[in-house]
Short mmCIF file of C-alpha atoms in Angstrom, two decimals:
data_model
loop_
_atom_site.label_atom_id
_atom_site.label_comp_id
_atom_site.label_asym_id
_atom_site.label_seq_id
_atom_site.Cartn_x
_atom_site.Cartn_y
_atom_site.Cartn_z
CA UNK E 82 0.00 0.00 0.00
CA UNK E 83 1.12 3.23 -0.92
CA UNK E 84 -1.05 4.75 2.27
CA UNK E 85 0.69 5.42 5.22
CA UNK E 86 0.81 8.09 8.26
CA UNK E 87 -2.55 9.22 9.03
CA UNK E 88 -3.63 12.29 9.03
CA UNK E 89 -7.16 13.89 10.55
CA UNK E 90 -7.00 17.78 11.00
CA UNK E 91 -10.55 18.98 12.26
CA UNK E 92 -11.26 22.86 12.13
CA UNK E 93 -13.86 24.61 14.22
CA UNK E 94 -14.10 27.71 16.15
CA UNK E 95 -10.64 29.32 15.06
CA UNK E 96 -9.28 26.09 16.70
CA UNK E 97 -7.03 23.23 15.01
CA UNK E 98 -7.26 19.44 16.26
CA UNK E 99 -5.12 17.00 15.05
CA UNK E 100 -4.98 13.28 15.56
CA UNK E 101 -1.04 13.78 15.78
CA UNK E 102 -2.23 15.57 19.38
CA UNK E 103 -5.82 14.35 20.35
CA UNK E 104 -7.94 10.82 19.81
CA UNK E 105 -10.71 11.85 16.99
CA UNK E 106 -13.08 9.48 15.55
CA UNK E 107 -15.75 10.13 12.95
CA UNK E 108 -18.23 9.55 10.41
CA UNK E 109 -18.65 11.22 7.40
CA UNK E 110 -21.15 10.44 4.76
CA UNK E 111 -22.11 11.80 1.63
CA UNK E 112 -24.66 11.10 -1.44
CA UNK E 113 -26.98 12.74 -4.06
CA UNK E 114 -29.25 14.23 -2.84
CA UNK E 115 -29.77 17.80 -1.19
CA UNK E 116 -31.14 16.69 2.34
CA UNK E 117 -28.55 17.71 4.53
CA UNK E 118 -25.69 14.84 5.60
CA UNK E 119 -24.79 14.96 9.63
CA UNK E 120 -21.53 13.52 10.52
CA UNK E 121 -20.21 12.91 13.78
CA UNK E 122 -17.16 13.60 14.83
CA UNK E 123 -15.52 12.63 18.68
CA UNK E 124 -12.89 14.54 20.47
CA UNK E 125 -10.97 12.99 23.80
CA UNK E 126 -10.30 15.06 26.75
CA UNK E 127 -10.47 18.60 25.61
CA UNK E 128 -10.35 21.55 28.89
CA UNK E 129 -13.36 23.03 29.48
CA UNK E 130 -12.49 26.28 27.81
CA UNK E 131 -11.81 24.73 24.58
CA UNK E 132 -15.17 22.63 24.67
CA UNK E 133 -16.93 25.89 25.47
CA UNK E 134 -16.08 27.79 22.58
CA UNK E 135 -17.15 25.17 20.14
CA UNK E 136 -20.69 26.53 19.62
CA UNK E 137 -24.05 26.01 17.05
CA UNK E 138 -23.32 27.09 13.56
CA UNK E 139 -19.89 27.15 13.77
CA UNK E 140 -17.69 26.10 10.56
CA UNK E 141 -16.40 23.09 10.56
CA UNK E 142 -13.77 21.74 8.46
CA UNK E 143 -11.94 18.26 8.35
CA UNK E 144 -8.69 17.76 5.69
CA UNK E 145 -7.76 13.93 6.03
CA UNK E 146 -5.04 11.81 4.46
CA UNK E 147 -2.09 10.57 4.83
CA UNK E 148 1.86 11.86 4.98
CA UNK E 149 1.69 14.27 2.23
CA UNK E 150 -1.28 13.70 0.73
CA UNK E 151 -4.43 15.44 2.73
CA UNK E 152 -7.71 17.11 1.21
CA UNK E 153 -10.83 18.34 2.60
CA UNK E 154 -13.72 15.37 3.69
CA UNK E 155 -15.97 17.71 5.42
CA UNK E 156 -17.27 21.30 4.86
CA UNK E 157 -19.90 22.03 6.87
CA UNK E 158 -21.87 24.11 9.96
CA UNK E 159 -22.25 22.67 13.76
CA UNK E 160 -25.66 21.27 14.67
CA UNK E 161 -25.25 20.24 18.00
CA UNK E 162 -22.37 19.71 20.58
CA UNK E 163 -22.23 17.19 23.31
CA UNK E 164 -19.85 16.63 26.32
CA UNK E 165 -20.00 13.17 28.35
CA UNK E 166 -17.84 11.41 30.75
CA UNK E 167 -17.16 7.73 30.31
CA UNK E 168 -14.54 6.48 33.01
CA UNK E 169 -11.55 8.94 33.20
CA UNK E 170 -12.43 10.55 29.80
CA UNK E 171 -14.37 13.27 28.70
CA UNK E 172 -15.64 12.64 25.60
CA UNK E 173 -16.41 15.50 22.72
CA UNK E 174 -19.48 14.79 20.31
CA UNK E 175 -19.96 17.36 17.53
CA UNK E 176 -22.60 16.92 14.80
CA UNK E 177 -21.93 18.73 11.49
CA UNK E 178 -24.59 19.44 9.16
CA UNK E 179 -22.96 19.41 5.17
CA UNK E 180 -25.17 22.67 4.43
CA UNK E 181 -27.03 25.25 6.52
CA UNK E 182 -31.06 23.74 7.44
CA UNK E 183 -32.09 24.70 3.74
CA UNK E 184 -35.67 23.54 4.75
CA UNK E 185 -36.83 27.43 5.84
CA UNK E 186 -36.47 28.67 2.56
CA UNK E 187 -39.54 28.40 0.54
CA UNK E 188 -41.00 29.97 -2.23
CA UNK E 189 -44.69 30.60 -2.89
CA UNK E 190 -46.51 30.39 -6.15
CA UNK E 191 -43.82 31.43 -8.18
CA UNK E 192 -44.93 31.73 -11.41
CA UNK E 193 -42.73 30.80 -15.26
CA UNK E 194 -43.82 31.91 -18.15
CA UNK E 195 -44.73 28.61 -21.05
CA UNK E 196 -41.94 27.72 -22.50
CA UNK E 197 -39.34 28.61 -19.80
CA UNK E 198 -36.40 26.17 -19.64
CA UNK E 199 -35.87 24.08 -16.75
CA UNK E 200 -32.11 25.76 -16.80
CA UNK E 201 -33.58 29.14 -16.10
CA UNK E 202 -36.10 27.83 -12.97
CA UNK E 203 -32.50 26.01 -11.69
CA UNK E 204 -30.66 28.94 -11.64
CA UNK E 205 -33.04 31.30 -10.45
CA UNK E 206 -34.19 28.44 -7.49
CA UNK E 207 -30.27 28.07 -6.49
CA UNK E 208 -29.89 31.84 -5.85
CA UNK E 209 -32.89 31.45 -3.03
CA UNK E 210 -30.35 28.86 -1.33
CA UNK E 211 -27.26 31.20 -1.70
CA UNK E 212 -25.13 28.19 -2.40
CA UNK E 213 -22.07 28.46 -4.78
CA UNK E 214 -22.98 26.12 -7.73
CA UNK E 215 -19.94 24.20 -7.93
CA UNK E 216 -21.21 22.19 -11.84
CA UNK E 217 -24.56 22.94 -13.40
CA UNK E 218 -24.94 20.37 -16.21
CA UNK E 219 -28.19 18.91 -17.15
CA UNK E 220 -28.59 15.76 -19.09
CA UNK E 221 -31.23 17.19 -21.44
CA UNK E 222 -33.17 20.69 -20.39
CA UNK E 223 -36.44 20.58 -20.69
CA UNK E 224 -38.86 22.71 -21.76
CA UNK E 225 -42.03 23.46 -19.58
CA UNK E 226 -44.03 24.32 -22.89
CA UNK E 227 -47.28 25.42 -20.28
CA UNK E 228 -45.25 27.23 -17.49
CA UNK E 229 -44.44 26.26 -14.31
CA UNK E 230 -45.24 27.50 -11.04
CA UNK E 231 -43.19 26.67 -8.32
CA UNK E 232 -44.49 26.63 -4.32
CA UNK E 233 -42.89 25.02 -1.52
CA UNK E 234 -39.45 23.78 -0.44
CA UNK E 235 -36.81 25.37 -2.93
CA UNK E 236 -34.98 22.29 -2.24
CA UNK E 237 -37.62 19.86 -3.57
CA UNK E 238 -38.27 22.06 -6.30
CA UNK E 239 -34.53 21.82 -7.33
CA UNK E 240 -34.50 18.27 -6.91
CA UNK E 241 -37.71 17.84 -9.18
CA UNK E 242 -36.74 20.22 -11.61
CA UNK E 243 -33.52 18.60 -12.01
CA UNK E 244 -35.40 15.01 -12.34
CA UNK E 245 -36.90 16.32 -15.00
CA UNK E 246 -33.77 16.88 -16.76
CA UNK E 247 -32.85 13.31 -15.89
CA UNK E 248 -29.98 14.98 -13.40
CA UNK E 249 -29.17 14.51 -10.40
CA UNK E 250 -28.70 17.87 -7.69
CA UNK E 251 -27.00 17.14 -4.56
CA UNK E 252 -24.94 19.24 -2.05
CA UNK E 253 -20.98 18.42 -1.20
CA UNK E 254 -18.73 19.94 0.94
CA UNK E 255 -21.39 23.10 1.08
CA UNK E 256 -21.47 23.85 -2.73
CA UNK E 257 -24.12 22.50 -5.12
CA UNK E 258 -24.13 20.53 -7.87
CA UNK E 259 -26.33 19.73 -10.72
CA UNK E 260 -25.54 17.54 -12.83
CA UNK E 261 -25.56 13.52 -14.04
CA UNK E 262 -23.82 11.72 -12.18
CA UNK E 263 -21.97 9.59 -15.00
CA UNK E 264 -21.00 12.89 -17.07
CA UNK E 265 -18.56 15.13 -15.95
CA UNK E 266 -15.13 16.24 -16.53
CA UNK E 267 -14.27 14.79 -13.02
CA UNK E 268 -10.48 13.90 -12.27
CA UNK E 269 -10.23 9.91 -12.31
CA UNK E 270 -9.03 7.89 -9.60
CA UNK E 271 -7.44 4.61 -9.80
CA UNK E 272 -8.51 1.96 -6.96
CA UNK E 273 -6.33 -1.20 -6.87
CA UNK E 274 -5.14 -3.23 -3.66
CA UNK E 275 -1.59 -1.17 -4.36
CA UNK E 276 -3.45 2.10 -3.88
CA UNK E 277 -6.19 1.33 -1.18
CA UNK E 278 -8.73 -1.05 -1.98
CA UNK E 279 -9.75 -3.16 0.56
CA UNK E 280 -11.33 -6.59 0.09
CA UNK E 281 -13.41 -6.98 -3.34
CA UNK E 282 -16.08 -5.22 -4.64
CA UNK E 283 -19.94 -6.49 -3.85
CA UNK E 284 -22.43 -6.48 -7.13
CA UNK E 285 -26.16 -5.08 -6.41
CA UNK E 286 -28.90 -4.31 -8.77
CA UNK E 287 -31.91 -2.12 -8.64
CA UNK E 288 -34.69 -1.35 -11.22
CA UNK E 289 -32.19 1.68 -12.78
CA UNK E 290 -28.74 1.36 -11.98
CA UNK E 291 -26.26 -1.51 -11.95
CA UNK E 292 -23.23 -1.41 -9.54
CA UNK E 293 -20.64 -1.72 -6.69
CA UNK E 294 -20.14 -1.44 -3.35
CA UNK E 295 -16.30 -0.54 -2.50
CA UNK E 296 -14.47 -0.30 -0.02
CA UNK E 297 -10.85 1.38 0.12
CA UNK E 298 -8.45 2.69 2.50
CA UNK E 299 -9.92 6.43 3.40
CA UNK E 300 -9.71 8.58 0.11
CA UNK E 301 -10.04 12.38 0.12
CA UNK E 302 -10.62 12.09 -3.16
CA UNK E 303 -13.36 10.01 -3.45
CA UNK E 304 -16.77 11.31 -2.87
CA UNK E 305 -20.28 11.87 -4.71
CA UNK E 306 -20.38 11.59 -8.33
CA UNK E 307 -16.35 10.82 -8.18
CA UNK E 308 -14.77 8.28 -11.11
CA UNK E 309 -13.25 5.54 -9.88
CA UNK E 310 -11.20 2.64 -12.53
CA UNK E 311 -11.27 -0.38 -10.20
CA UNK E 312 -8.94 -2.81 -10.86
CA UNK E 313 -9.64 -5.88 -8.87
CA UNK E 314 -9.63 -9.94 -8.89
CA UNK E 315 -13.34 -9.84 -9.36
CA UNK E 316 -14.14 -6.78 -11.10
CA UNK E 317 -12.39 -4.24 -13.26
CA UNK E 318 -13.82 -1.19 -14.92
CA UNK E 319 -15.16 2.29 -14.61
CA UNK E 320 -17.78 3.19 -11.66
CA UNK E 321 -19.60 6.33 -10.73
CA UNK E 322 -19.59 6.92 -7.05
CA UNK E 323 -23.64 7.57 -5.61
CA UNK E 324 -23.09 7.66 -2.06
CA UNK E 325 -20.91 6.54 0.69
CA UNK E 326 -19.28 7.24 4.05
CA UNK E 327 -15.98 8.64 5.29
CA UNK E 328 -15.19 6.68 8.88
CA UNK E 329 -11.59 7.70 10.46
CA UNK E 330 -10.01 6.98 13.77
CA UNK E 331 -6.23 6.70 14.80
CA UNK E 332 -6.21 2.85 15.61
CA UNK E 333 -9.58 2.36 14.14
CA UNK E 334 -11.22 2.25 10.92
CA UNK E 335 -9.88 4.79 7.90
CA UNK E 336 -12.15 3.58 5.51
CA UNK E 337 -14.28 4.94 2.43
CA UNK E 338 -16.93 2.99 1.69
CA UNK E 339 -18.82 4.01 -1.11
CA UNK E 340 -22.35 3.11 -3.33
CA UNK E 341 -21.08 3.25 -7.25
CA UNK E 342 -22.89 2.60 -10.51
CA UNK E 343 -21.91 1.81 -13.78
CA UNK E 344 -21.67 4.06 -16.65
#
């Protein structure tokens, strides 16, 4: 294996924890859709001033890795913090919302002309979020030829909008996407035992999709709608990456387990 030395830096509050210094577990998972992901994230035996300044809608950042080779897992906002004892330790527990609670904003009756281009609806329904839109490509945009009026949830109308297009819309690392998830210009990562694959992939099947379920040494790189070449007893070829998890500790897990499809 190529992976070695790892490496968790977590973020928060103008502070810096890393797992050179302090025992940090967590979970992080991400997929396609925009319902917020929550990870959870445990910190041992931090003083009581430091646990007290890690409040509610704080920023929260996680790079992970290994020795010269870290990226970013998590980007997201504090939902809830929770100190426990257990024995001699005093345990940390900090859930992270992926996006701010998106539910509140709503739109009512919002009227588009016939004709108006599912393209035009996206854009204009993204800037009620105020998310950067990290890709915006739709697999075909369609064309409401009788209007459409949107009411409710501006994230359900972005995610039925964009089912319309046949395209996915998800959030990651607290930017938006839109876009298929087996198109893209993404960066391509090779998974073999040599560079982190762990065990062999599992085949399912569903009504739509054909695919994988991997599981590799913990990869920065991998995450939702990320290409993966597999190379493997079993199985070799191209995947699509759906959904997954992020799960870290120092003696633990570092794993990245993910949901892919074929092309």
């Amino acid at each position: 294996m190529a992976n070695f030395g790892r490496v968790v830096e977590v973020m928060v509050s103008n502070m810096s924890f890393s797992m050179d210094n302090y025992a940090i577990e967590g979970t992080v998972p991400f997929d396609n859709d925009l319902l917020p992901n929550e990870s959870e994230i445990k910190l041992w035996n931090l003083s009581r001033d430091t646990m007290s300044r890690i409040k509610r809608n704080d920023v929260l950042m996680i790079n992970a890795g290994y020795r010269g080779d870290v990226g970013v897992i998590l980007h997201g906002f504090v939902s809830a913090v929770q100190n426990r004892r257990e024995g001699v330790d005093v345990i940390t527990t900090i859930h992270v919302l992926d996006s701010e609670n998106l539910s509140k904003r709503k739109v009512t009756d919002k009227a588009y002309a016939n004709g108006t281009l599912a393209s035009y609806i996206l854009k204009d329904m993204a800037k009620q979020l105020g998310l950067p839109i990290a890709q915006f490509q739709l697999n075909q945009d369609y064309q409401y030829n009788e209007g459409y009026t949107a009411s409710g949830e501006v994230t359900e109308i972005i995610s039925k909008v964009a089912a319309d297009c046949g395209t996915s819309a998800f959030i990651n690392k607290g930017k938006m996407y839109i876009r298929n998830l087996r198109k893209g210009a993404d960066d391509v990562f090779s998974l073999s035992v040599e560079t982190g694959l762990v065990g062999s992939p599992e085949p399912f099947e569903e009504e739509k999709f054909k695919g994988f379920h991997i599981r590799s040494q913990l990869q920065y790189r991998i995450t939702t709608a990320s290409v993966i070449d597999v190379k493997s007893k079993d199985f070799s070829g191209r995947v699509h990456v759906r959904s997954g998890t992020h799960t870290f500790s120092r003696t633990g897990d570092f794993i990245t387990e993910v949901e892919a499809i074929l092309p």
